[in-house]
Short mmCIF file of C-alpha atoms and ligand atoms in Angstrom, two decimals:
data_model
loop_
_atom_site.label_atom_id
_atom_site.label_comp_id
_atom_site.label_asym_id
_atom_site.label_seq_id
_atom_site.Cartn_x
_atom_site.Cartn_y
_atom_site.Cartn_z
CA MET A 1498 98.87 161.53 62.40
CA ASN A 1499 100.08 161.20 66.41
CA ARG A 1500 97.58 158.58 68.44
CA SER A 1501 95.53 160.79 70.30
CA ARG A 1502 94.77 162.84 66.36
CA ARG A 1503 93.99 158.97 65.71
CA LYS A 1504 91.47 158.35 68.07
CA GLN A 1505 89.55 161.21 67.59
CA ALA A 1506 89.62 160.44 64.17
CA LEU A 1507 88.14 156.90 65.35
CA LEU A 1508 85.53 159.26 68.20
CA ARG A 1509 84.49 160.94 65.01
CA LEU A 1510 83.90 157.50 62.91
CA LEU A 1511 82.26 155.94 66.12
CA SER A 1512 79.63 157.90 67.12
CA PRO A 1513 76.23 158.28 65.39
CA ALA A 1514 76.16 160.79 62.48
CA GLY A 1515 72.58 159.85 60.73
CA PRO A 1516 72.67 156.56 57.78
CA GLY A 1517 73.71 158.94 54.75
CA ALA A 1518 77.18 158.93 57.37
CA ASP A 1519 77.36 155.68 57.93
CA ALA A 1520 77.01 154.64 54.35
CA ARG A 1521 79.85 156.68 52.89
CA LEU A 1522 81.89 155.18 56.02
CA TYR A 1523 80.75 152.09 54.73
CA ARG A 1524 81.38 152.46 51.28
CA ALA A 1525 84.45 154.58 52.31
CA ALA A 1526 85.95 150.89 54.32
CA ASP A 1527 84.58 148.86 51.06
CA ALA A 1528 86.63 150.04 49.07
CA VAL A 1529 89.76 150.40 51.33
CA ARG A 1530 89.24 146.84 51.88
CA ARG A 1531 88.81 145.72 47.16
CA LEU A 1532 91.95 148.27 47.65
CA ASN A 1533 94.12 146.83 49.85
CA MET A 1534 92.54 142.67 49.96
CA GLY A 1535 91.42 142.24 46.63
CA ASP A 1536 87.81 141.75 46.01
CA ALA A 1537 87.91 137.04 47.09
CA VAL A 1538 86.62 135.58 49.89
CA PHE A 1539 89.03 133.73 52.18
CA VAL A 1540 87.31 130.85 54.37
CA ARG A 1541 88.24 128.53 57.49
CA GLY A 1542 86.57 126.00 58.26
CA ILE A 1543 86.01 126.48 62.41
CA VAL A 1544 86.72 122.65 63.99
CA GLU A 1545 85.13 123.34 67.68
CA PHE A 1546 87.02 120.06 68.85
CA SER A 1547 86.56 120.63 73.18
CA ASN A 1548 84.34 122.29 74.72
CA CYS A 1549 86.07 122.04 78.13
CA CYS A 1550 87.22 125.02 80.08
CA SER A 1551 88.88 125.34 83.31
CA ASN A 1552 88.22 129.72 82.80
CA ARG A 1553 85.76 131.70 84.15
CA CYS A 1554 85.54 134.41 81.72
CA TRP A 1555 82.37 136.45 82.74
CA TYR A 1556 80.95 136.36 79.25
CA CYS A 1557 81.53 133.06 77.59
CA GLY A 1558 78.36 130.52 78.07
CA LEU A 1559 81.18 127.56 78.50
CA ARG A 1560 83.13 128.96 81.32
CA ALA A 1561 84.32 126.05 83.62
CA ASP A 1562 81.02 126.53 85.90
CA ASN A 1563 78.62 127.00 83.62
CA ARG A 1564 77.56 122.97 84.57
CA ARG A 1565 74.94 122.78 81.80
CA VAL A 1566 77.26 122.33 79.59
CA ARG A 1567 77.64 118.94 78.26
CA ARG A 1568 81.45 118.46 78.06
CA TYR A 1569 82.81 117.06 74.63
CA THR A 1570 86.74 116.53 73.43
CA MET A 1571 86.07 115.44 69.65
CA PRO A 1572 88.41 111.67 68.94
CA PRO A 1573 91.68 112.39 66.35
CA GLY A 1574 90.21 110.71 64.13
CA GLU A 1575 86.47 112.90 63.95
CA ILE A 1576 88.93 115.44 64.08
CA LEU A 1577 90.68 114.76 60.58
CA ALA A 1578 87.80 113.38 58.71
CA ALA A 1579 86.63 117.48 59.13
CA CYS A 1580 89.97 118.57 57.90
CA ARG A 1581 89.55 116.03 55.05
CA ARG A 1582 86.31 117.46 54.27
CA LEU A 1583 87.05 121.21 54.60
CA GLU A 1584 89.22 120.01 52.25
CA ALA A 1585 87.25 118.18 49.81
CA ALA A 1586 84.93 120.88 49.27
CA GLY A 1587 87.83 122.92 48.40
CA HIS A 1588 88.54 124.98 51.10
CA THR A 1589 92.21 126.33 51.88
CA THR A 1590 92.11 126.43 56.17
CA VAL A 1591 91.20 124.78 59.50
CA VAL A 1592 90.81 126.07 62.82
CA LEU A 1593 91.10 124.13 65.61
CA GLN A 1594 89.49 126.03 68.59
CA CYS A 1595 88.59 124.74 71.72
CA GLY A 1596 88.25 126.06 75.61
CA GLU A 1597 90.97 126.39 77.72
CA SER A 1598 92.31 123.22 78.72
CA ARG A 1599 94.37 120.57 79.12
CA ALA A 1600 91.92 117.93 78.02
CA PHE A 1601 93.17 117.11 74.75
CA GLY A 1602 96.77 117.05 75.62
CA ASP A 1603 99.61 119.55 74.20
CA ARG A 1604 101.48 116.38 72.97
CA ASN A 1605 98.07 115.67 71.40
CA LEU A 1606 96.97 118.46 69.63
CA GLY A 1607 100.70 118.64 68.11
CA SER A 1608 100.95 115.52 67.13
CA LEU A 1609 97.50 116.31 65.25
CA ILE A 1610 98.44 119.17 63.99
CA GLU A 1611 101.79 117.49 61.84
CA ARG A 1612 98.53 114.79 60.94
CA ILE A 1613 97.08 117.01 59.11
CA LYS A 1614 99.99 119.03 57.52
CA ALA A 1615 101.35 115.26 56.59
CA GLU A 1616 97.73 114.30 55.38
CA THR A 1617 96.23 117.24 53.80
CA SER A 1618 96.53 120.97 52.24
CA LEU A 1619 95.39 122.84 54.43
CA ALA A 1620 96.79 126.29 56.53
CA VAL A 1621 96.22 125.29 60.43
CA THR A 1622 94.65 127.75 62.69
CA VAL A 1623 94.88 126.78 66.37
CA SER A 1624 92.33 128.77 68.99
CA ALA A 1625 93.28 127.32 72.65
CA GLY A 1626 93.69 129.97 75.06
CA ASN A 1627 97.07 131.52 76.91
CA ARG A 1628 99.78 129.13 76.66
CA ARG A 1629 103.52 129.18 77.69
CA ARG A 1630 106.08 130.25 74.76
CA ASP A 1631 107.43 126.41 74.81
CA VAL A 1632 104.11 125.15 73.94
CA TYR A 1633 103.57 127.88 70.55
CA ALA A 1634 106.70 126.98 69.92
CA TYR A 1635 106.80 123.65 69.27
CA TRP A 1636 102.90 123.80 67.77
CA ARG A 1637 104.85 126.03 65.65
CA ALA A 1638 107.00 122.91 64.98
CA CYS A 1639 104.52 120.91 64.21
CA GLY A 1640 102.82 123.01 61.15
CA MET A 1641 100.72 125.42 63.18
CA ASP A 1642 100.67 128.17 60.71
CA ARG A 1643 98.53 130.70 62.50
CA TYR A 1644 97.27 131.73 66.36
CA LEU A 1645 93.85 133.30 66.93
CA LEU A 1646 93.66 134.56 70.81
CA ARG A 1647 91.53 137.84 71.53
CA PHE A 1648 92.83 140.26 73.75
CA GLU A 1649 89.35 140.88 74.42
CA SER A 1650 89.24 144.48 76.01
CA SER A 1651 92.72 146.72 75.83
CA LEU A 1652 91.34 148.41 79.07
CA PRO A 1653 93.47 146.78 81.77
CA ARG A 1654 90.35 146.98 84.41
CA LEU A 1655 87.56 145.73 82.38
CA PHE A 1656 89.58 142.42 81.25
CA ALA A 1657 90.76 142.12 85.25
CA ARG A 1658 86.84 142.21 85.94
CA LEU A 1659 85.21 139.80 83.39
CA HIS A 1660 88.86 136.62 83.45
CA PRO A 1661 89.44 135.94 86.71
CA ASP A 1662 91.75 133.48 85.51
CA CYS A 1663 94.51 135.50 83.11
CA THR A 1664 95.17 139.04 82.77
CA LEU A 1665 95.80 141.46 80.12
CA ALA A 1666 99.58 141.83 80.23
CA GLU A 1667 99.39 137.74 79.95
CA ARG A 1668 97.01 137.77 77.38
CA LEU A 1669 99.32 140.68 75.60
CA ARG A 1670 102.62 137.88 76.03
CA CYS A 1671 101.31 135.40 74.39
CA LEU A 1672 100.71 137.33 71.44
CA ARG A 1673 104.11 138.20 71.49
CA ASP A 1674 105.59 135.36 71.97
CA LEU A 1675 103.36 133.76 68.82
CA ARG A 1676 104.23 136.87 66.64
CA ASP A 1677 107.76 136.41 67.58
CA LEU A 1678 107.81 132.81 66.31
CA GLY A 1679 106.81 133.26 63.27
CA VAL A 1680 103.31 132.46 63.24
CA GLN A 1681 100.54 134.63 61.49
CA THR A 1682 98.96 136.00 64.20
CA GLY A 1683 95.23 137.19 65.12
CA SER A 1684 93.67 139.08 67.62
CA GLY A 1685 90.55 140.83 68.63
CA PHE A 1686 87.51 141.91 70.83
CA MET A 1687 84.41 142.28 71.85
CA ILE A 1688 82.13 145.07 70.95
CA GLY A 1689 80.29 146.26 73.92
CA LEU A 1690 80.64 144.30 76.89
CA PRO A 1691 78.89 145.57 80.37
CA GLY A 1692 81.48 148.80 81.42
CA GLU A 1693 82.32 149.98 78.14
CA ASP A 1694 82.07 153.58 76.45
CA ARG A 1695 83.42 154.38 72.64
CA SER A 1696 86.41 155.28 74.13
CA ILE A 1697 87.71 152.14 75.20
CA LEU A 1698 86.08 150.88 71.78
CA ALA A 1699 88.21 153.64 69.99
CA ASP A 1700 91.51 152.70 72.12
CA ASN A 1701 90.93 148.88 71.23
CA ILE A 1702 90.73 149.41 67.50
CA LEU A 1703 94.39 151.67 68.13
CA LEU A 1704 95.35 147.74 70.54
CA CYS A 1705 94.52 146.42 66.61
CA ARG A 1706 96.57 148.28 64.44
CA GLU A 1707 99.30 148.53 67.24
CA LEU A 1708 100.45 145.25 67.77
CA ASP A 1709 100.13 145.15 64.02
CA LEU A 1710 97.85 141.53 63.57
CA ASP A 1711 97.52 139.61 60.58
CA MET A 1712 94.30 139.24 61.86
CA ILE A 1713 91.32 140.49 63.32
CA GLY A 1714 87.97 139.79 64.54
CA ILE A 1715 85.54 141.06 66.11
CA GLY A 1716 81.57 141.53 67.18
CA PRO A 1717 79.54 142.16 68.96
CA PHE A 1718 79.49 140.70 72.86
CA ILE A 1719 76.00 139.27 73.33
CA PRO A 1720 74.59 137.91 77.44
CA HIS A 1721 74.60 133.89 77.55
CA PRO A 1722 71.51 133.55 80.25
CA ASP A 1723 73.86 130.98 82.24
CA THR A 1724 76.87 133.44 82.98
CA PRO A 1725 77.66 136.42 85.64
CA LEU A 1726 76.53 138.51 82.59
CA GLY A 1727 73.39 137.22 81.71
CA ARG A 1728 71.07 139.97 82.94
CA GLU A 1729 73.30 142.56 80.88
CA VAL A 1730 72.72 143.79 78.27
CA ASN A 1731 75.28 144.69 75.41
CA ALA A 1732 76.57 148.48 76.27
CA TYR A 1733 75.77 149.97 72.49
CA GLN A 1734 71.82 148.38 72.61
CA ALA A 1735 70.46 151.22 71.85
CA ASP A 1736 73.25 152.25 68.49
CA ARG A 1737 73.55 148.96 67.28
CA GLU A 1738 74.68 150.26 64.09
CA ILE A 1739 78.05 150.90 65.72
CA PHE A 1740 78.88 147.18 65.15
CA PHE A 1741 79.20 147.94 61.72
CA ARG A 1742 80.99 151.24 62.26
CA ALA A 1743 83.15 149.53 64.43
CA LEU A 1744 84.08 146.93 61.50
CA ALA A 1745 84.57 149.75 59.02
CA ALA A 1746 86.62 151.62 61.90
CA LEU A 1747 89.01 148.62 62.01
CA ARG A 1748 89.00 148.54 58.15
CA ILE A 1749 89.79 151.90 57.55
CA PHE A 1750 93.31 151.30 60.38
CA ASN A 1751 94.49 148.18 59.73
CA PRO A 1752 94.38 148.34 55.62
CA ARG A 1753 96.22 145.11 54.63
CA SER A 1754 94.82 143.19 57.78
CA HIS A 1755 92.28 140.18 57.12
CA ILE A 1756 89.27 140.29 58.89
CA PRO A 1757 86.48 138.36 59.30
CA ALA A 1758 83.15 138.46 59.32
CA THR A 1759 81.74 137.52 62.47
CA THR A 1760 79.24 134.72 63.85
CA ALA A 1761 78.25 137.14 66.31
CA TYR A 1762 76.61 139.45 64.00
CA ASP A 1763 74.57 136.99 62.73
CA ALA A 1764 73.76 136.63 66.16
CA VAL A 1765 72.75 139.96 66.13
CA PHE A 1766 71.55 140.57 62.59
CA PRO A 1767 70.23 137.07 62.04
CA GLY A 1768 70.98 135.98 58.16
CA ALA A 1769 72.38 139.45 57.12
CA GLY A 1770 75.06 140.02 59.48
CA ARG A 1771 78.33 138.23 58.42
CA ASN A 1772 76.93 139.56 54.50
CA LEU A 1773 76.90 143.02 55.10
CA ALA A 1774 80.43 142.27 57.03
CA LEU A 1775 81.82 141.39 54.02
CA GLN A 1776 80.04 144.36 52.50
CA ARG A 1777 81.66 147.10 55.23
CA GLY A 1778 85.47 145.58 55.17
CA ALA A 1779 85.81 142.11 56.24
CA ASN A 1780 87.21 139.84 53.46
CA ILE A 1781 87.25 136.42 55.74
CA PHE A 1782 84.49 134.23 55.97
CA MET A 1783 84.86 131.54 59.26
CA PRO A 1784 82.13 128.52 58.64
CA ASN A 1785 80.90 126.16 61.43
CA SER A 1786 82.34 123.12 60.73
CA THR A 1787 81.90 121.68 63.90
CA PRO A 1788 80.21 117.90 63.50
CA THR A 1789 76.75 119.02 63.44
CA ALA A 1790 76.24 116.42 66.83
CA TYR A 1791 79.03 118.38 68.66
CA ARG A 1792 77.21 122.27 67.48
CA GLY A 1793 74.57 122.36 70.26
CA ASP A 1794 77.53 122.16 72.98
CA TYR A 1795 79.32 125.13 72.07
CA LEU A 1796 77.80 128.12 72.80
CA LEU A 1797 80.02 130.93 73.77
CA TYR A 1798 76.12 132.93 73.28
CA PRO A 1799 72.61 132.08 72.49
CA GLY A 1800 71.52 132.55 68.92
CA LYS A 1801 74.44 130.78 67.48
CA PRO A 1802 73.75 130.38 63.27
CA GLY A 1803 74.20 126.66 61.81
CA VAL A 1804 73.22 124.91 65.36
CA ASP A 1805 71.02 122.67 64.45
CA SER A 1806 71.19 122.45 60.53
CA ASP A 1807 72.61 120.26 58.41
CA ALA A 1808 72.77 122.40 55.24
CA ALA A 1809 73.95 125.37 56.45
CA GLU A 1810 77.36 127.05 57.14
CA SER A 1811 78.22 123.84 54.35
CA ALA A 1812 80.20 124.28 51.44
CA ARG A 1813 77.69 124.77 49.25
CA ASP A 1814 76.10 127.38 51.17
CA VAL A 1815 79.64 129.49 51.73
CA ARG A 1816 79.38 129.18 47.50
CA ARG A 1817 75.67 130.44 47.04
CA ARG A 1818 76.46 133.06 49.52
CA LEU A 1819 78.90 134.14 48.30
CA GLN A 1820 77.70 134.45 44.89
CA HIS A 1821 75.47 136.41 45.61
CA LEU A 1822 78.03 138.82 47.10
CA GLY A 1823 79.31 138.57 44.34
CA ARG A 1824 82.82 137.31 45.78
CA PRO A 1825 85.09 135.66 44.47
CA LEU A 1826 86.23 132.28 46.35
CA GLY A 1827 89.57 132.83 47.87
CA GLN A 1828 92.43 130.73 45.85
CA GLY A 1829 95.65 129.18 48.29
CA PRO A 1830 96.05 129.24 51.59
CA GLY A 1831 94.99 132.85 51.82
CA HIS A 1832 98.66 133.77 54.22
CA SER A 1833 98.99 137.17 55.87
CA ILE A 1834 99.91 139.73 53.02
CA LYS A 1835 101.97 141.31 55.72
CA HIS A 1836 105.11 139.21 55.29
CA ARG A 1837 108.07 139.56 57.83
CA ARG A 1838 109.34 135.97 57.51
CA ARG A 1839 107.86 133.13 56.48
N1 5AD B 3064 79.24 136.94 73.43
C1 5AD B 3064 79.75 137.37 72.26
N2 5AD B 3064 80.95 136.62 71.88
C2 5AD B 3064 82.00 135.90 72.53
N3 5AD B 3064 82.93 135.51 73.02
C3 5AD B 3064 82.91 134.39 73.65
N4 5AD B 3064 81.40 134.69 74.47
C4 5AD B 3064 80.59 135.35 74.16
C5 5AD B 3064 79.87 136.21 73.86
N5 5AD B 3064 79.04 135.47 75.31
C6 5AD B 3064 84.05 135.01 72.11
C7 5AD B 3064 85.45 135.21 72.35
C8 5AD B 3064 86.36 134.62 72.45
C9 5AD B 3064 85.85 134.25 71.18
C10 5AD B 3064 86.27 133.07 71.55
O1 5AD B 3064 84.25 134.42 71.26
O2 5AD B 3064 85.35 136.57 71.78
O3 5AD B 3064 87.33 135.07 71.91
#
C-alpha cells in the first residue's frame, strides 16, 4: 500500500461511523496488540525530576512565562531514592523527565544515569527535550537505554505556531540522532491541537510509522488556563471518541511499537481513560512516580490524575489495575522488540 492509500484508509478509521464501527475497530486494535506484543503490560515509572523550563510552548503549563509555577529541581539523592522505590516495587524502567532547561546540567544528568545503572537493575529512559547530538551520545555512553521526545504535530506550520523556541526540523534531527546512536526512541503527538483536523491527525500517525519508532505516546490536548491556549478547546471537542479511534489506528499502523496508555486519557475520561486505552491498542502503563510533594508543581495540563493522593499511581494500584483488566505484569526490562542493534 502506498502512502496515499494508507492515508485514505486512516481517514476512514478516524471518521465517526457509529458505536458499532468503533467497537469493531477497538477489537481489531486489541487483537493486533495481542498478536504482536502479547498480553503483558510493561510499567515505566515516570519521575518528573525538574519542572524548570526555558521554552514557551503554547500549550504547556510549565512554559517559561508561567509565573504561577513553583519551580523545583529534585536533588540527585531524592531521584535515586525514587528509582530504588520503583525497583523494590518490581518495576523495571524509570523515565526521567524534566522541562527543557539546563537547570540540572548535562554532566549531572550523565552522572545520575551512571549511578542508576550501577546501583539498580532499571532500564533508564530520559525525556529532556531537544539536545545536541554529542549530549545524547554522552548520555548513551553513561547507560541511557531510551529517549522520549514527541514531535507534537507533523505539520511544520502548526508546529512553528506553537513552539516559538524550536522547529520541527530540529526535533526530527534529534530523533534521527538518537536512533543512530542506538537509543530506543519514542515519539508521538497530541491529539486535537487548535487548528488540527483529521487529515493532519492521519499524517501524524503516518509520520510515527515512517520514523519506525520503538515507542509511541499520544494523548488528547487539554487546554491549560495559564497558557496562550487557555481559552481554546480541543479540536475534537464534539467527537471525543476520536482519541480512542486514533489510538486504535495507531496500533494497527504500528503493530510492533510499544504504545503507552498516557495520563492525558485519564484527564479526559477520569478513572477510565487509561484502562480503556490498554484495551484498545496500548501495552504500556506509565504511573506517576514523582514524590507526591512535587507532583502538584508538574502540571503540563489540568486534571492530571494522582496529583493529590499518595496511594494513587503506587505499585499496588498498578497491580490492582492490571488484575482488573486481566493482564499480566511485564517481566524483564520490556525493551523494544524491533531489534536493530543492541
Ligand atoms: N495537553 C496535553 N498534553 C500536553 N503536553 C504538554 N502540554 C500538554 C497539554 N496542555 C504533552 C506534550 C509533551 C508531553 C510531555 O506532554 O505532548 O511532549
